[in-house]
Tab-separated table of C-alpha atoms and ligand atoms in Angstrom:
chain	number	residue	atom	x	y	z
A	4	MET	CA	131.774	99.238	86.464
A	5	THR	CA	130.614	97.074	89.339
A	6	ALA	CA	126.981	97.531	90.246
A	7	SER	CA	125.911	98.320	93.769
A	8	VAL	CA	123.881	95.518	95.306
A	9	ILE	CA	120.268	96.305	96.184
A	10	ASP	CA	119.984	94.400	99.441
A	11	GLY	CA	116.368	93.242	99.772
A	12	LYS	CA	116.927	91.737	103.217
A	13	GLU	CA	118.211	95.008	104.627
A	14	ALA	CA	115.457	96.960	102.865
A	15	SER	CA	112.707	94.640	104.093
A	16	ALA	CA	114.060	94.895	107.672
A	17	ARG	CA	113.735	98.691	107.425
A	18	LEU	CA	110.208	98.373	106.073
A	19	LYS	CA	109.170	95.843	108.729
A	20	ASN	CA	110.498	98.154	111.411
A	21	GLY	CA	108.261	100.936	110.055
A	22	ILE	CA	105.270	98.570	109.899
A	23	ALA	CA	105.790	97.347	113.478
A	24	LYS	CA	105.791	100.964	114.706
A	25	ALA	CA	102.590	101.730	112.794
A	26	VAL	CA	100.921	98.546	114.121
A	27	ALA	CA	101.808	99.591	117.685
A	28	ASP	CA	100.436	103.063	116.939
A	29	LEU	CA	97.170	101.587	115.614
A	30	LYS	CA	96.833	99.513	118.781
A	31	SER	CA	97.549	102.358	121.178
A	32	LYS	CA	95.361	104.948	119.400
A	33	HIS	CA	92.444	102.729	118.367
A	34	GLY	CA	92.829	99.385	120.188
A	35	ILE	CA	92.921	97.546	116.859
A	36	THR	CA	95.212	94.635	115.979
A	37	PRO	CA	95.429	94.048	112.214
A	38	GLY	CA	94.522	90.445	111.338
A	39	LEU	CA	95.764	88.408	108.391
A	40	ALA	CA	93.988	85.182	107.416
A	41	THR	CA	95.961	82.755	105.259
A	42	VAL	CA	94.260	79.871	103.481
A	43	LEU	CA	96.287	76.914	102.282
A	44	VAL	CA	94.697	74.099	100.310
A	45	GLY	CA	96.630	70.835	99.937
A	46	ASP	CA	100.151	69.693	100.738
A	47	ASP	CA	102.459	71.584	98.360
A	48	PRO	CA	105.719	71.818	100.386
A	49	ALA	CA	106.827	75.168	98.898
A	50	SER	CA	103.397	76.698	99.649
A	51	HIS	CA	103.628	75.470	103.266
A	52	VAL	CA	106.995	77.226	103.621
A	53	TYR	CA	105.673	80.483	102.100
A	54	VAL	CA	102.534	80.530	104.267
A	55	ALA	CA	104.457	79.714	107.462
A	56	SER	CA	106.818	82.584	106.711
A	57	LYS	CA	103.901	84.996	106.129
A	58	GLN	CA	102.257	83.983	109.427
A	59	LYS	CA	105.529	84.270	111.337
A	60	THR	CA	106.198	87.756	109.953
A	61	ALA	CA	102.647	88.914	110.778
A	62	VAL	CA	103.065	87.817	114.403
A	63	GLU	CA	106.572	89.348	114.640
A	64	LEU	CA	105.138	92.702	113.563
A	65	GLY	CA	102.374	92.575	116.189
A	66	MET	CA	99.521	91.436	113.945
A	67	ALA	CA	97.083	88.579	114.478
A	68	SER	CA	97.479	85.593	112.169
A	69	PHE	CA	94.680	83.143	111.394
A	70	GLN	CA	95.752	80.053	109.501
A	71	HIS	CA	93.296	77.775	107.683
A	72	ASP	CA	94.724	74.502	106.373
A	73	LEU	CA	92.336	72.684	104.078
A	74	LYS	CA	92.605	69.186	102.618
A	75	ALA	CA	93.706	68.857	98.978
A	76	GLU	CA	90.279	67.416	98.134
A	77	THR	CA	88.389	70.481	99.490
A	78	SER	CA	85.508	71.380	97.167
A	79	GLN	CA	85.058	74.717	95.447
A	80	GLU	CA	81.942	75.386	97.555
A	81	GLU	CA	83.768	74.609	100.828
A	82	LEU	CA	86.586	76.995	99.903
A	83	LEU	CA	84.151	79.733	98.841
A	84	ALA	CA	82.222	79.257	102.098
A	85	LEU	CA	85.442	79.825	104.066
A	86	VAL	CA	86.237	82.966	102.047
A	87	ARG	CA	82.725	84.313	102.745
A	88	LYS	CA	83.185	83.577	106.460
A	89	LEU	CA	86.497	85.459	106.495
A	90	ASN	CA	84.945	88.356	104.538
A	91	ALA	CA	82.387	88.703	107.339
A	92	ASP	CA	84.857	88.351	110.230
A	93	PRO	CA	85.765	91.796	111.655
A	94	LYS	CA	88.997	90.423	113.211
A	95	VAL	CA	90.238	89.551	109.706
A	96	ASN	CA	91.470	92.585	107.759
A	97	GLY	CA	93.370	90.747	105.041
A	98	ILE	CA	92.725	87.436	103.277
A	99	LEU	CA	95.412	85.579	101.382
A	100	VAL	CA	94.568	82.370	99.550
A	101	GLN	CA	97.898	80.772	98.720
A	102	MET	CA	98.375	79.969	95.025
A	103	PRO	CA	98.598	77.672	93.178
A	104	LEU	CA	95.377	75.903	94.150
A	105	PRO	CA	94.814	72.206	93.382
A	106	LYS	CA	93.708	71.775	89.762
A	107	HIS	CA	90.026	71.048	90.493
A	108	LEU	CA	89.585	74.504	92.076
A	109	ASP	CA	88.890	77.679	90.079
A	110	ALA	CA	91.409	80.297	91.284
A	111	ILE	CA	89.647	83.202	89.530
A	112	LYS	CA	86.329	82.412	91.249
A	113	VAL	CA	88.070	82.221	94.611
A	114	ILE	CA	89.976	85.487	94.118
A	115	THR	CA	86.854	87.337	92.987
A	116	ALA	CA	84.970	86.025	96.055
A	117	ILE	CA	87.375	87.874	98.377
A	118	ASP	CA	86.058	91.216	99.637
A	119	PRO	CA	88.203	93.755	97.667
A	120	ALA	CA	88.717	95.686	100.931
A	121	LYS	CA	90.514	92.582	102.299
A	122	ASP	CA	92.354	91.682	99.055
A	123	VAL	CA	95.874	92.021	100.468
A	124	ASP	CA	97.339	90.016	97.569
A	125	GLY	CA	95.985	92.681	95.186
A	126	LEU	CA	94.711	90.124	92.683
A	127	HIS	CA	90.979	90.948	92.706
A	128	PRO	CA	89.800	92.555	89.441
A	129	GLU	CA	88.622	95.594	91.433
A	130	SER	CA	92.161	96.092	92.825
A	131	ALA	CA	93.621	95.667	89.327
A	132	GLY	CA	91.069	98.135	87.927
A	133	ARG	CA	91.879	100.728	90.567
A	134	LEU	CA	95.579	100.401	89.709
A	135	VAL	CA	94.782	100.952	86.007
A	136	ALA	CA	92.736	104.015	86.956
A	137	GLY	CA	95.644	105.369	89.002
A	138	ALA	CA	93.430	105.254	92.133
A	139	ASP	CA	94.681	104.213	95.554
A	140	SER	CA	94.458	100.419	95.814
A	141	LEU	CA	95.827	97.283	97.404
A	142	VAL	CA	98.646	96.470	94.958
A	143	SER	CA	100.036	92.953	94.649
A	144	CYS	CA	102.977	92.500	96.939
A	145	THR	CA	105.900	91.661	94.637
A	146	PRO	CA	105.286	94.630	92.289
A	147	LEU	CA	104.911	96.939	95.298
A	148	GLY	CA	108.228	95.627	96.648
A	149	CYS	CA	109.929	96.263	93.280
A	150	LEU	CA	108.647	99.844	93.227
A	151	MET	CA	109.774	100.534	96.785
A	152	LEU	CA	113.276	99.249	96.002
A	153	LEU	CA	113.476	101.372	92.838
A	154	LYS	CA	112.363	104.545	94.608
A	155	ASP	CA	114.782	103.850	97.446
A	156	VAL	CA	117.692	103.613	94.981
A	157	LEU	CA	116.675	106.236	92.423
A	158	GLY	CA	114.315	108.635	94.208
A	159	ASP	CA	112.018	110.277	91.651
A	160	LEU	CA	111.451	107.957	88.676
A	161	THR	CA	109.934	110.611	86.392
A	162	GLY	CA	111.040	110.365	82.764
A	163	LYS	CA	113.035	107.149	83.152
A	164	ASN	CA	112.782	104.565	80.397
A	165	ALA	CA	111.547	101.373	82.034
A	166	VAL	CA	111.400	97.960	80.387
A	167	VAL	CA	109.411	95.208	82.113
A	168	ILE	CA	109.930	91.697	80.769
A	169	GLY	CA	106.803	89.667	81.565
A	170	ARG	CA	103.105	90.534	81.376
A	171	SER	CA	101.496	88.354	84.042
A	172	ILE	CA	98.628	89.608	86.192
A	173	LEU	CA	100.732	88.793	89.256
A	174	VAL	CA	103.937	90.662	88.395
A	175	GLY	CA	104.575	92.107	84.916
A	176	LYS	CA	101.389	94.122	84.370
A	177	PRO	CA	101.153	95.656	87.866
A	178	VAL	CA	104.881	96.536	87.844
A	179	ALA	CA	104.414	98.276	84.490
A	180	LEU	CA	101.351	100.191	85.744
A	181	LEU	CA	103.112	101.262	88.942
A	182	LEU	CA	106.040	102.574	86.907
A	183	LEU	CA	103.658	104.366	84.536
A	184	ASN	CA	101.960	105.974	87.552
A	185	GLU	CA	105.454	107.169	88.590
A	186	ASN	CA	105.790	108.890	85.176
A	187	CYS	CA	108.215	106.419	83.637
A	188	THR	CA	108.051	105.679	79.907
A	189	VAL	CA	107.216	101.995	80.051
A	190	THR	CA	107.726	99.172	77.565
A	191	ILE	CA	106.235	95.767	78.369
A	192	ALA	CA	108.127	92.905	76.706
A	193	HIS	CA	107.023	89.259	76.529
A	194	SER	CA	107.638	85.983	74.748
A	195	ARG	CA	106.623	87.385	71.336
A	196	THR	CA	108.700	90.577	71.598
A	197	LYS	CA	111.102	91.133	68.703
A	198	ASP	CA	114.686	92.172	69.471
A	199	LEU	CA	114.261	91.767	73.222
A	200	ALA	CA	117.965	92.430	73.844
A	201	GLY	CA	117.802	95.702	71.867
A	202	ILE	CA	114.712	96.851	73.781
A	203	CYS	CA	116.328	96.006	77.110
A	204	ARG	CA	119.360	98.105	76.140
A	205	THR	CA	117.091	101.210	76.110
A	206	ALA	CA	116.142	100.706	79.757
A	207	ASP	CA	117.226	102.976	82.590
A	208	ILE	CA	115.152	100.586	84.711
A	209	LEU	CA	114.959	96.914	83.735
A	210	VAL	CA	112.564	94.583	85.562
A	211	ALA	CA	112.803	90.895	84.645
A	212	ALA	CA	109.772	88.781	85.645
A	213	VAL	CA	109.966	85.811	83.335
A	214	GLY	CA	110.958	82.582	85.063
A	215	LYS	CA	113.803	81.712	82.663
A	216	LEU	CA	117.146	81.043	84.284
A	217	GLU	CA	119.676	83.848	83.604
A	218	MET	CA	118.030	84.780	80.299
A	219	VAL	CA	119.056	88.440	80.517
A	220	ARG	CA	122.731	88.742	79.601
A	221	GLY	CA	125.219	91.466	80.473
A	222	ASP	CA	125.197	92.930	76.948
A	223	TRP	CA	121.394	93.460	77.171
A	224	ILE	CA	121.920	96.064	79.861
A	225	LYS	CA	122.486	99.780	79.398
A	226	PRO	CA	125.557	100.869	81.362
A	227	GLY	CA	124.487	102.277	84.728
A	228	ALA	CA	120.912	100.897	84.532
A	229	THR	CA	119.023	99.745	87.619
A	230	VAL	CA	118.096	96.058	87.329
A	231	ILE	CA	115.346	94.364	89.366
A	232	ASP	CA	115.404	90.587	89.008
A	233	VAL	CA	112.068	89.068	90.063
A	234	GLY	CA	112.754	85.597	88.657
A	235	ILE	CA	113.012	82.571	90.919
A	236	ASN	CA	114.590	79.611	89.161
A	237	PRO	CA	115.808	76.518	90.999
A	238	ILE	CA	119.204	75.244	89.862
A	239	PRO	CA	120.569	71.744	90.309
A	240	SER	CA	123.187	71.514	93.040
A	241	PRO	CA	125.564	68.665	93.854
A	242	ASP	CA	124.514	68.456	97.542
A	243	GLY	CA	120.802	68.178	96.636
A	244	LYS	CA	119.934	71.435	98.450
A	245	ARG	CA	117.481	73.756	96.682
A	246	ARG	CA	119.372	76.736	95.256
A	247	LEU	CA	117.860	79.662	93.390
A	248	ARG	CA	118.977	82.013	90.633
A	249	GLY	CA	117.201	84.821	88.849
A	250	ASP	CA	116.209	85.722	85.303
A	251	VAL	CA	119.330	87.873	84.991
A	252	ASN	CA	122.869	86.585	84.590
A	253	TYR	CA	124.122	88.298	87.738
A	254	ALA	CA	127.859	87.821	87.132
A	255	GLU	CA	127.630	89.552	83.747
A	256	ALA	CA	124.972	92.132	84.600
A	257	SER	CA	126.730	93.350	87.730
A	258	GLN	CA	129.678	94.430	85.527
A	259	VAL	CA	127.423	96.762	83.506
A	260	ALA	CA	124.474	97.866	85.666
A	261	GLY	CA	124.554	100.720	88.166
A	262	ALA	CA	122.554	98.764	90.748
A	263	ILE	CA	121.066	95.267	90.797
A	264	THR	CA	119.035	92.968	93.042
A	265	PRO	CA	120.578	89.563	93.799
A	266	VAL	CA	118.612	86.293	93.780
A	267	PRO	CA	118.064	85.206	96.482
A	268	GLY	CA	118.033	88.237	98.814
A	269	GLY	CA	116.583	90.882	96.480
A	270	VAL	CA	112.894	91.118	95.620
A	271	GLY	CA	111.853	88.005	97.599
A	272	PRO	CA	112.155	89.454	101.130
A	273	MET	CA	110.257	92.579	100.038
A	274	THR	CA	107.240	90.542	98.921
A	275	ILE	CA	106.330	89.364	102.431
A	276	ALA	CA	107.013	92.789	103.956
A	277	CYS	CA	104.632	94.342	101.405
A	278	LEU	CA	101.926	91.814	102.336
A	279	MET	CA	102.181	93.219	105.862
A	280	VAL	CA	101.952	96.802	104.518
A	281	ASN	CA	98.764	95.807	102.709
A	282	THR	CA	97.271	94.149	105.812
A	283	LEU	CA	97.947	97.249	107.895
A	284	LYS	CA	96.629	99.516	105.125
A	285	ALA	CA	93.463	97.395	104.822
A	286	ALA	CA	92.916	97.448	108.596
A	287	CYS	CA	93.109	101.267	108.651
A	288	ALA	CA	90.991	101.748	105.507
A	289	GLN	CA	88.234	99.419	106.738
A	290	ARG	CA	87.709	101.652	109.774
A	291	GLY	CA	88.415	104.983	108.098
A	292	ILE	CA	91.546	105.509	110.213
A	293	THR	CA	93.845	108.209	108.837
A	294	ASP	CA	96.062	109.098	111.821
A	295	VAL	CA	98.352	106.046	111.533
A	296	ALA	CA	101.330	106.335	109.148
A	297	VAL	CA	101.153	103.242	106.931
A	298	PRO	CA	104.558	103.051	105.173
A	299	THR	CA	104.259	103.894	101.473
A	300	LYS	CA	108.000	103.812	100.890
A	301	LEU	CA	111.097	102.413	102.535
A	302	PRO	CA	112.095	104.326	105.661
A	303	PRO	CA	115.559	105.915	105.239
A	304	LYS	CA	118.691	104.028	106.285
A	305	ILE	CA	119.845	105.029	109.749
B	4	NDP	P1	104.373	83.865	84.405
B	4	NDP	O1	104.843	82.538	83.897
B	4	NDP	O2	102.944	84.060	84.727
B	4	NDP	O3	104.767	84.980	83.315
B	4	NDP	C1	106.007	84.965	82.683
B	4	NDP	C2	106.072	86.070	81.660
B	4	NDP	O4	107.340	85.971	81.025
B	4	NDP	C3	105.004	85.947	80.567
B	4	NDP	O5	104.429	87.207	80.319
B	4	NDP	C4	105.798	85.455	79.353
B	4	NDP	O6	105.347	85.984	78.117
B	4	NDP	C5	107.168	86.033	79.613
B	4	NDP	N1	108.181	85.221	78.933
B	4	NDP	C6	108.323	83.886	78.938
B	4	NDP	N2	109.366	83.505	78.159
B	4	NDP	C7	109.880	84.644	77.661
B	4	NDP	C8	110.948	84.921	76.784
B	4	NDP	N3	111.723	83.949	76.285
B	4	NDP	N4	111.210	86.200	76.457
B	4	NDP	C9	110.437	87.204	76.964
B	4	NDP	N5	109.407	87.003	77.802
B	4	NDP	C10	109.129	85.731	78.151
B	4	NDP	O7	105.313	84.191	85.644
B	4	NDP	P2	105.107	85.229	86.871
B	4	NDP	O8	104.922	86.597	86.330
B	4	NDP	O9	104.134	84.703	87.831
B	4	NDP	O10	106.545	85.118	87.550
B	4	NDP	C11	107.711	85.472	86.861
B	4	NDP	C12	108.919	85.048	87.665
B	4	NDP	O11	108.906	85.752	88.896
B	4	NDP	C13	108.925	83.564	88.042
B	4	NDP	O12	110.260	83.105	88.071
B	4	NDP	C14	108.364	83.552	89.443
B	4	NDP	O13	108.810	82.441	90.198
B	4	NDP	C15	108.947	84.833	89.981
B	4	NDP	N6	108.201	85.406	91.096
B	4	NDP	C16	108.928	85.858	92.139
B	4	NDP	C17	108.305	86.417	93.226
B	4	NDP	C18	109.143	86.924	94.361
B	4	NDP	O14	108.617	87.179	95.431
B	4	NDP	N7	110.432	87.147	94.166
B	4	NDP	C19	106.844	86.497	93.320
B	4	NDP	C20	106.172	86.098	92.103
B	4	NDP	C21	106.844	85.550	91.046
B	4	NDP	P3	103.919	85.578	77.449
B	4	NDP	O15	102.902	86.366	78.216
B	4	NDP	O16	104.067	86.019	76.049
B	4	NDP	O17	103.778	84.102	77.633
């Protein structure tokens, strides 16, 4: 069997198209332009690339983008003061503080200072609590992207056995909760799990969010399973260019799985698109607007 490729670039283009239409609708019906504020502290080159890409996408989709670049030596109080200012700014509907922060700053304190209504990264404890409760919430972007891809490929997920490898607040736990809310039977595996390969072999849906290069082998996968590879692992390359591979051994897994995301070009592009969904959703929710169709799933292929 050769797995079908779940093309995250194509999927994210479809989603962005739907978002752009909804943004235009919000403007024409209510005169509101959703605004995303991004906060970057320090000079981490990868973070600069990620933030620039988020700003560019926001503008492409018709949103307003407000970028705040702060020096690496910014104090906790200065950063919290900026967050409070953005919380109070009606033009800002979503606030994203790019992680990781420099070591002297307390990320938890910063995240909890963000108004939960503007928590477009979905990391505030209130957002996490709402997800646990099965209530509508701003869900962190990568897990939301994984769910949208899975529903696009499989439709109704009810009754599927799902295995999520990884239990981080950012990816593993929210992915598992989203799948549980979709009526999957969910197993969360982690570094202390016994017989990881055996557990993975029970999965109709396997989500790998570990950060270990090609750890998941072909014989860990149930024939026909749907595999979502969240991992981003740089590999050495002779020309010195940065190349990435996932947590799943793609060459092996694609011989066994029914469908699989590549790395790069799978989950990654969906993450930014889902940040835009959250910004639009936050903008509508903050004003009680219900007559704009915020995409909750991938629009169909044309
Ligand atoms: P974390 O390091 O926070 O969590 C990794 C998880 O993997 C932990 O729960 C850990 O278990 C588990 N783990 C580690 N080693 C093993 C092992 N040998 N067997 C089983 N489980 C193991 O990472 P994140 O969740 O933040 O990210 C995971 C991956 O996803 C990374 O590669 C990251 O770069 C990528 N990522 C990709 C995104 C995208 O947009 N595509 C966005 C965000 C992340 P334990 O809890 O027991 O330590």
